[in-house]
PDB file of C-alpha atoms in Angstrom:
ATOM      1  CA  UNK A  23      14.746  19.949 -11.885  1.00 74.00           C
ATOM      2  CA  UNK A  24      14.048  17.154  -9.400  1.00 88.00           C
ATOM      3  CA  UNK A  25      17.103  16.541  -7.831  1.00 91.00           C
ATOM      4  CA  UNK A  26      16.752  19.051  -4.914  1.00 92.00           C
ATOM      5  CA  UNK A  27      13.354  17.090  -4.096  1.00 92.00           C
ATOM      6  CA  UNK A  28      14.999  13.979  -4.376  1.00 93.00           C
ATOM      7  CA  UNK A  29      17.226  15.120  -2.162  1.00 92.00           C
ATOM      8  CA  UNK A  30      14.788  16.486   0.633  1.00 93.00           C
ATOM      9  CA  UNK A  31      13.131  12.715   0.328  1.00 93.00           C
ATOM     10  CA  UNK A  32      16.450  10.952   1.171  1.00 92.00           C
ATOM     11  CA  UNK A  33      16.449  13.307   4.073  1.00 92.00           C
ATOM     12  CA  UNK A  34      13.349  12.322   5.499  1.00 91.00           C
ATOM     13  CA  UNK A  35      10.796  15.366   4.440  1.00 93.00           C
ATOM     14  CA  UNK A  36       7.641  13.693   4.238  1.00 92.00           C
ATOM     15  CA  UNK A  37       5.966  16.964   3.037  1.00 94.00           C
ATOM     16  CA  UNK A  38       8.034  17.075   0.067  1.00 95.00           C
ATOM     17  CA  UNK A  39       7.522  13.310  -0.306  1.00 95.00           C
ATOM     18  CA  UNK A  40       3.627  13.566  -0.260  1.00 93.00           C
ATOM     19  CA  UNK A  41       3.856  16.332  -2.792  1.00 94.00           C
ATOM     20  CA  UNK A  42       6.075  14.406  -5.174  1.00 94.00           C
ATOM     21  CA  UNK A  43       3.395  11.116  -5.051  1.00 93.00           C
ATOM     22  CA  UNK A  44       0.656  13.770  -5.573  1.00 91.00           C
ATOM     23  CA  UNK A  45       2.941  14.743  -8.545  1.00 93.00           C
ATOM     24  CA  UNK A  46       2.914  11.515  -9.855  1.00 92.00           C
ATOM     25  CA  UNK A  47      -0.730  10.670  -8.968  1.00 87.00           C
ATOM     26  CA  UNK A  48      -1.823  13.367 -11.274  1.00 87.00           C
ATOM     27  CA  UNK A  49       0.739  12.878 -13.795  1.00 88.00           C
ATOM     28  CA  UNK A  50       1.610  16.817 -12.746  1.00 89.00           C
ATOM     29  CA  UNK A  51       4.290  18.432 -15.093  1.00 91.00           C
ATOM     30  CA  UNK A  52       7.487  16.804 -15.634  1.00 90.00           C
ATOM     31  CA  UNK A  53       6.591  13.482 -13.594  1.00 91.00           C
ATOM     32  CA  UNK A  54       7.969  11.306 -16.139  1.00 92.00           C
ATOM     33  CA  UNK A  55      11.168  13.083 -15.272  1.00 94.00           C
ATOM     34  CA  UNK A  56      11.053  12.566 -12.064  1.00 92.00           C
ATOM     35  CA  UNK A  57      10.026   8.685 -12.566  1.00 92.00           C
ATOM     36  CA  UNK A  58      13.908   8.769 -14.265  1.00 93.00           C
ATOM     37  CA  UNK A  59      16.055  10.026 -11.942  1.00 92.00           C
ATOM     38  CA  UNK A  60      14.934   7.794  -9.352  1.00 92.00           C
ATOM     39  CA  UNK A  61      17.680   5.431  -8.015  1.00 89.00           C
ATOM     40  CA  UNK A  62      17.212   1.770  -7.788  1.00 88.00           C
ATOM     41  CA  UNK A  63      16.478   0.486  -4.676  1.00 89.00           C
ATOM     42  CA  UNK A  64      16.030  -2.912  -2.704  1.00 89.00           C
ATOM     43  CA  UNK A  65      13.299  -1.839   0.002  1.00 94.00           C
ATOM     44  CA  UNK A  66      11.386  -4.587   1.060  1.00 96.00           C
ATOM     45  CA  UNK A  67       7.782  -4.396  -0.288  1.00 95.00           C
ATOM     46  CA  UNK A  68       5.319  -6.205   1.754  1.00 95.00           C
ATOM     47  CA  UNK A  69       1.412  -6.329   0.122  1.00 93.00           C
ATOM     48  CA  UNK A  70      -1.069  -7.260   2.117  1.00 92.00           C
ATOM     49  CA  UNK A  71      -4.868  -8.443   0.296  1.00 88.00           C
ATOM     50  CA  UNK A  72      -7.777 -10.127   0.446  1.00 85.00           C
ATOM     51  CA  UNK A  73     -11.498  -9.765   0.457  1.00 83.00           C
ATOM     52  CA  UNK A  74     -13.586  -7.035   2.206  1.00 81.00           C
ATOM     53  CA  UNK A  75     -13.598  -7.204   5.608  1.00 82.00           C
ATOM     54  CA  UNK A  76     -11.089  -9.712   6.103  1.00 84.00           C
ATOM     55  CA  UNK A  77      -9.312  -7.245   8.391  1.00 86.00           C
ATOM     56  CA  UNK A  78      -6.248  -5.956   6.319  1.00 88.00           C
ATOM     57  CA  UNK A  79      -6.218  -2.599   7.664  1.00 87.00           C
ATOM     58  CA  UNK A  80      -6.230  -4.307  11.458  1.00 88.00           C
ATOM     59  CA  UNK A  81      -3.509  -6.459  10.093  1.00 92.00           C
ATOM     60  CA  UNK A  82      -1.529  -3.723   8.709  1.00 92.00           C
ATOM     61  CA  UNK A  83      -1.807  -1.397  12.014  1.00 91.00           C
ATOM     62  CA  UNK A  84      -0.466  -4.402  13.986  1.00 92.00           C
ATOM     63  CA  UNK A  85       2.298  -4.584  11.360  1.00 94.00           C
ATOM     64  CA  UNK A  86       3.213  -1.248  11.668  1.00 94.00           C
ATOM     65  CA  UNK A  87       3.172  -1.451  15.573  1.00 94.00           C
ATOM     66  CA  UNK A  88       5.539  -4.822  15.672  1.00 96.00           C
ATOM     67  CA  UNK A  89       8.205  -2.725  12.914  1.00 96.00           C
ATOM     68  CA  UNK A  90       8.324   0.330  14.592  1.00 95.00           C
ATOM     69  CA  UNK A  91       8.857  -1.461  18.071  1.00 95.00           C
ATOM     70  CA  UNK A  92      12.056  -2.842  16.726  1.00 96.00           C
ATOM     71  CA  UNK A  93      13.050   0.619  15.627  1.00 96.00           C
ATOM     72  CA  UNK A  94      12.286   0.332  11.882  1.00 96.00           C
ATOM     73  CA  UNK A  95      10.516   2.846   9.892  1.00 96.00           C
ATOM     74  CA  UNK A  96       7.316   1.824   7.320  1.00 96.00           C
ATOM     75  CA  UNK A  97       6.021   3.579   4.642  1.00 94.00           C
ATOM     76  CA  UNK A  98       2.007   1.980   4.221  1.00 93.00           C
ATOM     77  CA  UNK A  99       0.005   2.945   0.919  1.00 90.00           C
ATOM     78  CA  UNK A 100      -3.511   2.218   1.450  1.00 85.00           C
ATOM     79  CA  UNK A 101      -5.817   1.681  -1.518  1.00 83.00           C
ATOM     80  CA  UNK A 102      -9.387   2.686  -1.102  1.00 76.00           C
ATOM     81  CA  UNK A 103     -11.949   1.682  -4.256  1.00 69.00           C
ATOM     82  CA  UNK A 104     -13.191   4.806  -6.029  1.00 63.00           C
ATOM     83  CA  UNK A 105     -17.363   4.941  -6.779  1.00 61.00           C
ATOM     84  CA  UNK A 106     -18.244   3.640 -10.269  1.00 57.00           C
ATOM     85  CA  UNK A 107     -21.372   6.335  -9.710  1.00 58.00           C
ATOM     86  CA  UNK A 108     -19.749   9.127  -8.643  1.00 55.00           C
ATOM     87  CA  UNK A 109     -15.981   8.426  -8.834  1.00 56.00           C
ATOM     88  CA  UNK A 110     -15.351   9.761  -5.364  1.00 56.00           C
ATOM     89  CA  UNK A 111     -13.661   7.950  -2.516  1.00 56.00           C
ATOM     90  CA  UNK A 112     -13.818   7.718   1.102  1.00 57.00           C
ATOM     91  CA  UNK A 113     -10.246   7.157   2.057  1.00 54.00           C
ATOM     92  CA  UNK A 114     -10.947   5.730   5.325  1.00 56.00           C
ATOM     93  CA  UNK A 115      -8.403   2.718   5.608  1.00 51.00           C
ATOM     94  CA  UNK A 116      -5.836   5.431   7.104  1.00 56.00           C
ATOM     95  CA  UNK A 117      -8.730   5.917  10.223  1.00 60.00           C
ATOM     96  CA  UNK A 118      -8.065   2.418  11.247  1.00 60.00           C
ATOM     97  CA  UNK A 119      -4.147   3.429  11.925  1.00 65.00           C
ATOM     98  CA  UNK A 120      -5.329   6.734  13.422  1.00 67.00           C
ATOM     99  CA  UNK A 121      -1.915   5.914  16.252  1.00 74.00           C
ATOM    100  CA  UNK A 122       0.501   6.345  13.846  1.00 76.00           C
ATOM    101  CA  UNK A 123      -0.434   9.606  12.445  1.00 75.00           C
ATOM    102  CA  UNK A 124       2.449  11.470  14.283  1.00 82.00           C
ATOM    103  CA  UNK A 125       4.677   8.567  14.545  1.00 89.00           C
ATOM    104  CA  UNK A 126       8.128  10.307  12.746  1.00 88.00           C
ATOM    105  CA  UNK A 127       8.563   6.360  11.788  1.00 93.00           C
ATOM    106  CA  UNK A 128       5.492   5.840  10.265  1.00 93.00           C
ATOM    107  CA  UNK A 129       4.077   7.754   6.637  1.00 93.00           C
ATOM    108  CA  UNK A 130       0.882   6.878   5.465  1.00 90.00           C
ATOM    109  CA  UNK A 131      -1.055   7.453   2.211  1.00 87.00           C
ATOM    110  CA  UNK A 132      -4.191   6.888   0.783  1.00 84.00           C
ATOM    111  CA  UNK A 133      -4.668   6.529  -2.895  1.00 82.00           C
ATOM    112  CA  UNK A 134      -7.728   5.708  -4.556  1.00 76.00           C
ATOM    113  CA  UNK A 135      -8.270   3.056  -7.271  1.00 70.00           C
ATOM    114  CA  UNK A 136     -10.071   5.499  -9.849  1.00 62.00           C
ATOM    115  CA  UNK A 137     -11.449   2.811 -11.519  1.00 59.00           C
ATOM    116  CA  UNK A 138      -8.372   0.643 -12.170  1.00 59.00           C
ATOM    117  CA  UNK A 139      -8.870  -2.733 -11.781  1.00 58.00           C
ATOM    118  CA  UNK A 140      -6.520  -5.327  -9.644  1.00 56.00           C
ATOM    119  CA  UNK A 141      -7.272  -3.623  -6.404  1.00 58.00           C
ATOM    120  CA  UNK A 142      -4.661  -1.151  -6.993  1.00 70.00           C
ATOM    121  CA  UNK A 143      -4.029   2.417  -8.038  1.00 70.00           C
ATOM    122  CA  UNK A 144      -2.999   2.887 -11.740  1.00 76.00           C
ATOM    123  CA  UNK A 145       0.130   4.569 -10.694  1.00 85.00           C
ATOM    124  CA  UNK A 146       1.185   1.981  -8.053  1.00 85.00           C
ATOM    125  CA  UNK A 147       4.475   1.039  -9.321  1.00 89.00           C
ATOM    126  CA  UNK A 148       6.164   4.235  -9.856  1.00 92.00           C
ATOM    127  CA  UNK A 149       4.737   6.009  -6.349  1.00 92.00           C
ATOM    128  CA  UNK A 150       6.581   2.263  -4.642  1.00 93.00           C
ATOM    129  CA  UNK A 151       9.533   3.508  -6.768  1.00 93.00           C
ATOM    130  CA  UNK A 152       9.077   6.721  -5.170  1.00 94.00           C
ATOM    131  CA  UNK A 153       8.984   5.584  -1.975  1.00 94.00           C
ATOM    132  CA  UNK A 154      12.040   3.580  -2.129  1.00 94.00           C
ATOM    133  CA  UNK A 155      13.849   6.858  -2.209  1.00 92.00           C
ATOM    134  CA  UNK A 156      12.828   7.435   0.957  1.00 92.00           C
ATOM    135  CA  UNK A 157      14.909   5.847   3.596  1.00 88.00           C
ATOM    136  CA  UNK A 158      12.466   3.285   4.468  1.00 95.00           C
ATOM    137  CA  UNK A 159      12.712   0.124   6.097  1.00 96.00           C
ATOM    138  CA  UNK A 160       9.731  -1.350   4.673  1.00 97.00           C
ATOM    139  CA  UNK A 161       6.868  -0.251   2.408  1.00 96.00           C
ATOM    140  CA  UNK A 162       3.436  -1.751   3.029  1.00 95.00           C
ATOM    141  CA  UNK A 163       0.750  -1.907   0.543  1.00 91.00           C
ATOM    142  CA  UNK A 164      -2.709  -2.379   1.314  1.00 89.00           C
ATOM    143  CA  UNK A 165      -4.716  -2.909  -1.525  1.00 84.00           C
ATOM    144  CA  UNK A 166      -8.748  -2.638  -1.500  1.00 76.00           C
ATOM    145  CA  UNK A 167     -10.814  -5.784  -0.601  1.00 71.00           C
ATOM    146  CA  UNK A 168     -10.495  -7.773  -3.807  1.00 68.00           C
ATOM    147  CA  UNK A 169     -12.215 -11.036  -5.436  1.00 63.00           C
ATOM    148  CA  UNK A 170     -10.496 -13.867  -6.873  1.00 56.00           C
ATOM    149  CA  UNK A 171      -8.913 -13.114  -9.857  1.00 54.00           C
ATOM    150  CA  UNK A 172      -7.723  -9.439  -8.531  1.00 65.00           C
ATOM    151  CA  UNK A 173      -3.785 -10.888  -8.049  1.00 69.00           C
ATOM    152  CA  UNK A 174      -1.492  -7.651  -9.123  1.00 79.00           C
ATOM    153  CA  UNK A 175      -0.087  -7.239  -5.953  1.00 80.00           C
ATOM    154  CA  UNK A 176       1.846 -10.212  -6.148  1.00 81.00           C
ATOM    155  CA  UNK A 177       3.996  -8.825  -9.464  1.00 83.00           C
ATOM    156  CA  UNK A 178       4.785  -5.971  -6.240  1.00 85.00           C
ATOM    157  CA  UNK A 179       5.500  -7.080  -4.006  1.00 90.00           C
ATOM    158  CA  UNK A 180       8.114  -9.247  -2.610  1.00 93.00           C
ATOM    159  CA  UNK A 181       6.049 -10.646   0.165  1.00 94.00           C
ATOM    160  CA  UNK A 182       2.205 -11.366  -0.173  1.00 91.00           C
ATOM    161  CA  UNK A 183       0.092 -11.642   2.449  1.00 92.00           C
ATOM    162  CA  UNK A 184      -3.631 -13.354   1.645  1.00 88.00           C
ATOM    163  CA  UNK A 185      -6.100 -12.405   4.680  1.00 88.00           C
ATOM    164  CA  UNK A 186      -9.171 -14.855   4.969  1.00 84.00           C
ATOM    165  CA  UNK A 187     -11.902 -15.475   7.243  1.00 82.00           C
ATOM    166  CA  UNK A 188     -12.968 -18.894   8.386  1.00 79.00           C
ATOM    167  CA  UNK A 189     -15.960 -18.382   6.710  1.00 70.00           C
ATOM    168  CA  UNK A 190     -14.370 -17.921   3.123  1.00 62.00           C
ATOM    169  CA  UNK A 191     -15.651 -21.474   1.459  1.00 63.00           C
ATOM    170  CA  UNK A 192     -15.214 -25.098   1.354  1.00 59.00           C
ATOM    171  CA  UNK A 193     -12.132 -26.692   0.058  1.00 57.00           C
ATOM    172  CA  UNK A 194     -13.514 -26.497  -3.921  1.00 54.00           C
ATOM    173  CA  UNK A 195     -13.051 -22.650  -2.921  1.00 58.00           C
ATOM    174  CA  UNK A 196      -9.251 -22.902  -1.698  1.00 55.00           C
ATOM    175  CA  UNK A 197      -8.357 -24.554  -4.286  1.00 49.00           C
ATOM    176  CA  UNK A 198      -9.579 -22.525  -7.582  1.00 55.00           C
ATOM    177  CA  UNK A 199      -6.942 -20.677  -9.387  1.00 57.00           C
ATOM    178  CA  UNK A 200      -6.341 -17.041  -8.285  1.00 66.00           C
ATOM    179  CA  UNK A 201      -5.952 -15.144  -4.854  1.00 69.00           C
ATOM    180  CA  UNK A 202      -5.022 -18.266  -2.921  1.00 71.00           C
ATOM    181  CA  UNK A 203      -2.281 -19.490  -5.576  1.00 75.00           C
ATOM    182  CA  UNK A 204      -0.242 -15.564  -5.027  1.00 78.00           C
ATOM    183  CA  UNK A 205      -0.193 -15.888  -1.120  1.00 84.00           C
ATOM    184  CA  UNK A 206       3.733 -16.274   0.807  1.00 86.00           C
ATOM    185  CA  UNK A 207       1.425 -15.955   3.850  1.00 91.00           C
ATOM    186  CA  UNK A 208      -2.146 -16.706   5.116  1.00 87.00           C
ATOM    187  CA  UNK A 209      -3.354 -15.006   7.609  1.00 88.00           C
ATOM    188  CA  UNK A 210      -6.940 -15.763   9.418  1.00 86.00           C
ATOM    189  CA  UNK A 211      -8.458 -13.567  10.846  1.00 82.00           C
ATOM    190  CA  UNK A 212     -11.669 -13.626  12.861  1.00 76.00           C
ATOM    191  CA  UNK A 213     -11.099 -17.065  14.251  1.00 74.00           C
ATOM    192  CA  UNK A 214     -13.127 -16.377  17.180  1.00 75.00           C
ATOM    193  CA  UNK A 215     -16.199 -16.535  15.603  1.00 71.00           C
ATOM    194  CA  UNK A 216     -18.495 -19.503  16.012  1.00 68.00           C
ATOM    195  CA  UNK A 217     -17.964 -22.094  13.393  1.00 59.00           C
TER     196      UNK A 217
END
């Protein structure tokens, strides 16, 4: 039932693509199916965290502007936190890479966390998988500003990158247990600021 989809993903249709993580998403008919016939894959899968306003989505849009400039293409899957109120989300991380929107290099995605914890979407895993199909470079994944015990990403990914701002604590802070221990890379961001 999948295969011809499968097939248009390999190809490059994003439409078909965006349909099939929507698919999945929702847990639409047959997506356990589709979760099955989904090859392995090796894509790199870069994750990219830390706290609000660290600058992760300015990180990631200067990612995706350094891989595409040495001709690769990059999937990004942007996690936005859902209201506890109202369970609603603004998906606005994907404003921040506004450039890229008709890059044929570049797909990007919003998902929403509704309500799952880890600063990630509940379906995470199998919409990478998805992606992986897709003849992709790289997949990025952006999760939503998270604390310091929010560390899934790092089970993800094969690269994590920890974004901090000088401001983040003394060294009692760096050194508790939790987002500092999963980082492969720091970045600091905001180092212009006084202090």
């Amino acid at each position: 039932m999948w295969q011809q989809q499968l097939d248009e993903i390999k190809a490059g249709n994003t439409k078909t693509l965006a349909r099939c993580i929507s698919c999945i998403e929702n847990e639409g008919k047959g997506y356990e199916e589709l979760l099955q016939q989904l090859p392995a894959s090796s894509t790199p899968v870069i994750g990219v965290t830390g706290p609000p306003g660290a600058g992760k989505s300015t990180l990631v849009d200067a990612l995706i502007g350094l891989l595409v400039k040495e001709g690769k293409s990059v999937a990004v899957l942007c996690v936005d936190p859902s209201s506890p109120f109202n369970l609603g989300a603004l998906l606005g991380d994907r404003i921040r890479m506004s450039e890229w929107y008709n890059n044929p290099k570049v797909f990007i995605r919003s998902l929403a966390t509704r309500g799952s914890l880890g600063g990630l979407h509940p379906k995470i895993i199998e919409i990478s998988d998805l992606l992986k199909t897709a003849a992709f470079d790289y997949i990025i994944i952006e999760t939503v500003g998270v604390g310091q015990s929010e560390i899934e990403i790092a089970g993800l990914a094969d690269v994590t990158v920890v974004t901090v701002v000088p401001e983040a604590g003394d060294e009692v802070q760096m050194m508790k247990a939790g987002l500092m221990e999963i980082a492969d890379i720091f970045v600091v961001n905001k180092a212009d600021r006084l202090g």
